[in-house]
mmCIF file of C-alpha atoms in Angstrom:
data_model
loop_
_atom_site.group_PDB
_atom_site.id
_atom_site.type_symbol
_atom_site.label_atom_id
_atom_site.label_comp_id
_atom_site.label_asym_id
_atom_site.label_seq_id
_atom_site.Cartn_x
_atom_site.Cartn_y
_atom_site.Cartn_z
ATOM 1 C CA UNK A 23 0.000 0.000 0.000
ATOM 2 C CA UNK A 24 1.288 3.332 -0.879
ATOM 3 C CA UNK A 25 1.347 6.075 1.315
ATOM 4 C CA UNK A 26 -0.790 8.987 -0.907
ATOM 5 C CA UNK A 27 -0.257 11.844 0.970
ATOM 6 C CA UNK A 28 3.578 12.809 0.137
ATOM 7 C CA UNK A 29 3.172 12.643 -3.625
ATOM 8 C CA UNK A 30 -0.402 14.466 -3.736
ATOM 9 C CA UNK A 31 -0.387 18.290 -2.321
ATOM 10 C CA UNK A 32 -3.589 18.751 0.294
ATOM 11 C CA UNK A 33 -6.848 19.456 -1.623
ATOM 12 C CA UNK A 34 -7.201 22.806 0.150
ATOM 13 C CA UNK A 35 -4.082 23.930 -0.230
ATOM 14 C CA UNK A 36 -3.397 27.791 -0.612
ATOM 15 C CA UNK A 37 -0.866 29.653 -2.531
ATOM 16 C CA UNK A 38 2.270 30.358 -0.413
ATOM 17 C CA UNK A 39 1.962 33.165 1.648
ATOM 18 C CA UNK A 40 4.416 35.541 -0.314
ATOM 19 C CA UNK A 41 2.657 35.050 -3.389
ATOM 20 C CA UNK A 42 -0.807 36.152 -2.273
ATOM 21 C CA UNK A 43 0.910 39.362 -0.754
ATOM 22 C CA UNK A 44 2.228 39.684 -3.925
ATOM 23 C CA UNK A 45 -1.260 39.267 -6.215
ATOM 24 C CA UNK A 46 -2.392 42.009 -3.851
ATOM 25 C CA UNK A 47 -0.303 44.553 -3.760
ATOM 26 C CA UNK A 48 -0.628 44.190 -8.091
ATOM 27 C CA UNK A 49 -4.166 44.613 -7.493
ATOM 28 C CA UNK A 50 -3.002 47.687 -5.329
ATOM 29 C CA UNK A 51 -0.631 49.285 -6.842
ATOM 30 C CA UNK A 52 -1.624 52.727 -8.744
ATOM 31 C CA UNK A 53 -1.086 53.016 -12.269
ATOM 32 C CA UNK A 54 1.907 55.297 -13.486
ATOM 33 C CA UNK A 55 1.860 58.090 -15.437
ATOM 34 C CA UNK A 56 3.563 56.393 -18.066
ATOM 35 C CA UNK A 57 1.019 53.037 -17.515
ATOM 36 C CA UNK A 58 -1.671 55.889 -17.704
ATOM 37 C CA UNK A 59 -0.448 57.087 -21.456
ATOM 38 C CA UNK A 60 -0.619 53.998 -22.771
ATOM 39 C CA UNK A 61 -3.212 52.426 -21.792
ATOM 40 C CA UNK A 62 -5.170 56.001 -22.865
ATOM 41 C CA UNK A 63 -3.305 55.674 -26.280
ATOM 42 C CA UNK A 64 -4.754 51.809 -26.914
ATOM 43 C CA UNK A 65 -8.304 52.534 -25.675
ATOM 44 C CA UNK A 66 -8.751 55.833 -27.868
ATOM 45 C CA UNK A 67 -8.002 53.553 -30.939
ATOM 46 C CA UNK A 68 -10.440 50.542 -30.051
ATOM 47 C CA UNK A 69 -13.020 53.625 -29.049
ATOM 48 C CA UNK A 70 -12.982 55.957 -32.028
ATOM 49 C CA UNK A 71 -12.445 55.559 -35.350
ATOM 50 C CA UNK A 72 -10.358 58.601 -35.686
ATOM 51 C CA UNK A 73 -6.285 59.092 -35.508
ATOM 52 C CA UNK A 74 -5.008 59.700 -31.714
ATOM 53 C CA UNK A 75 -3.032 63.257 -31.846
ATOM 54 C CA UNK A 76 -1.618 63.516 -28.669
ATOM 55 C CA UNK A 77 -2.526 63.369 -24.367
ATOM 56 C CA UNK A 78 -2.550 66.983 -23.661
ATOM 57 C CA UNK A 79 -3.881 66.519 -19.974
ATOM 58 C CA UNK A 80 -3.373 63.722 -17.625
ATOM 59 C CA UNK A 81 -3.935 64.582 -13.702
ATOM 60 C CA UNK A 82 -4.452 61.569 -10.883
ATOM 61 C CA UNK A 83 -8.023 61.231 -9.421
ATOM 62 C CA UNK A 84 -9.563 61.081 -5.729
ATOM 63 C CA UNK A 85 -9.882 56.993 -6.044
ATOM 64 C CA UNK A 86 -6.658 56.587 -7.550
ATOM 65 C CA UNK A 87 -6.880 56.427 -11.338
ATOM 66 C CA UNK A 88 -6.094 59.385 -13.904
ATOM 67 C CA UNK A 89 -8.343 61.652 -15.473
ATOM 68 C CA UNK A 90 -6.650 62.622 -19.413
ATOM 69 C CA UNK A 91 -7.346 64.454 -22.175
ATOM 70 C CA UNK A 92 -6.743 63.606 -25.452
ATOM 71 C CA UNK A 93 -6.960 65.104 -28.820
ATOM 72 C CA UNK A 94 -7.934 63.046 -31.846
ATOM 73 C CA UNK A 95 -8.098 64.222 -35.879
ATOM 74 C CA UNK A 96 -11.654 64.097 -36.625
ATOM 75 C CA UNK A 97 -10.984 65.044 -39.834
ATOM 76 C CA UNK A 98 -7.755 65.222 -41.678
ATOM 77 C CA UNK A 99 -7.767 68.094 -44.086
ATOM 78 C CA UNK A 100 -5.264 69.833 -46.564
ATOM 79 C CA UNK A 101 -3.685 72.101 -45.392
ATOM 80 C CA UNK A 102 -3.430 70.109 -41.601
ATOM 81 C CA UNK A 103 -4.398 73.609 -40.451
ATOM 82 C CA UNK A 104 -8.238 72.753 -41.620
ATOM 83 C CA UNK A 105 -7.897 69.761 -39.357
ATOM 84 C CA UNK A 106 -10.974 69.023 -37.238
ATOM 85 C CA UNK A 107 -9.893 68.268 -33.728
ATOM 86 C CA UNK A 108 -12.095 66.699 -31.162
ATOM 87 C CA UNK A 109 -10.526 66.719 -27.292
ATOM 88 C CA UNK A 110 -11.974 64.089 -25.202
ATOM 89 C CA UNK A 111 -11.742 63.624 -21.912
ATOM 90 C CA UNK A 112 -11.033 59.796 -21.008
ATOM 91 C CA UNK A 113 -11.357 58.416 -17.332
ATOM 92 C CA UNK A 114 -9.485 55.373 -15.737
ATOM 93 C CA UNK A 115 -10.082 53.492 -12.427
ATOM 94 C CA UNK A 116 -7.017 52.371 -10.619
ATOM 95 C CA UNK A 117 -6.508 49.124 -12.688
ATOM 96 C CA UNK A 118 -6.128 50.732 -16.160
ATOM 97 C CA UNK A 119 -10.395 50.064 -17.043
ATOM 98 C CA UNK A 120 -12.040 52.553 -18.955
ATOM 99 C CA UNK A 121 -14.435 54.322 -16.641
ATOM 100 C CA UNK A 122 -16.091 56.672 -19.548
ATOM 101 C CA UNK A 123 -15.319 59.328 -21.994
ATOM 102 C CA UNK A 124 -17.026 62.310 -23.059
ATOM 103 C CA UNK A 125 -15.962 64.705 -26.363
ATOM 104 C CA UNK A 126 -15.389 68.586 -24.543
ATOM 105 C CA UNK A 127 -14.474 70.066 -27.384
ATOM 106 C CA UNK A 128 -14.427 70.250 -31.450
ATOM 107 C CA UNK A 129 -12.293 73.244 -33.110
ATOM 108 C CA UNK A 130 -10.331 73.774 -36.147
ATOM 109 C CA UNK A 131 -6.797 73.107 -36.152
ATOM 110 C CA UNK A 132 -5.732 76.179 -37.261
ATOM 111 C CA UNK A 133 -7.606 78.186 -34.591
ATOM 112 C CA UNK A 134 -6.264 80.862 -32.084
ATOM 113 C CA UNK A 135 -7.578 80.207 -28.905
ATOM 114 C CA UNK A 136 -6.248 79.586 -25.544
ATOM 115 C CA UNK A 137 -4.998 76.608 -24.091
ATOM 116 C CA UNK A 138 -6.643 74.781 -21.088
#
């Protein structure tokens, strides 16, 4: 008769200890600035069918995930100064998920105006 319980691992075993502090503090840990960009960069293309432009806003929010704003060319034109340009402003949580967007502004490239 074989002895089972060395070669099988007990059926309500746990990860180790280290690990699970580990998973947590990922599921913790705030997004960076950098994280932030990126993340804002890949959403805006599966979002909109227009070409990303540029983050011209990013700020941290109260629960711990950023706030940006973005600018996207609604409408390429020639000359670029006929552009249409939509900012939108795009929300994360602290994980990196998409919490909303909403367009704040449409102008014309080539516009004087000031800067937010």
């Amino acid at each position: 008769m074989s002895d089972d319980s060395q070669t099988k691992p007990p059926e309500n075993s746990t990860e180790p200890e280290s690990q699970q502090e580990n998973n947590e503090s990922s599921q913790n840990k705030a997004l960076s600035l950098a994280e932030a960009q990126d993340i804002v960069e890949e959403v805006t293309e599966d979002l909109f069918d227009h070409s990303f432009d540029g983050i011209i806003k990013a700020e941290t929010t109260e629960e711990g995930g950023w706030r940006t704003l973005v600018e996207l060319v609604e409408r390429s034109a020639i000359p670029d100064t006929q552009d249409i340009i939509g900012r939108y402003e795009i929300t994360l949580d602290h994980s990196g998920s998409v919490e909303g967007y909403e367009l704040r502004e449409r102008y014309q490239r080539g516009d004087m105006k000031e800067e937010i």
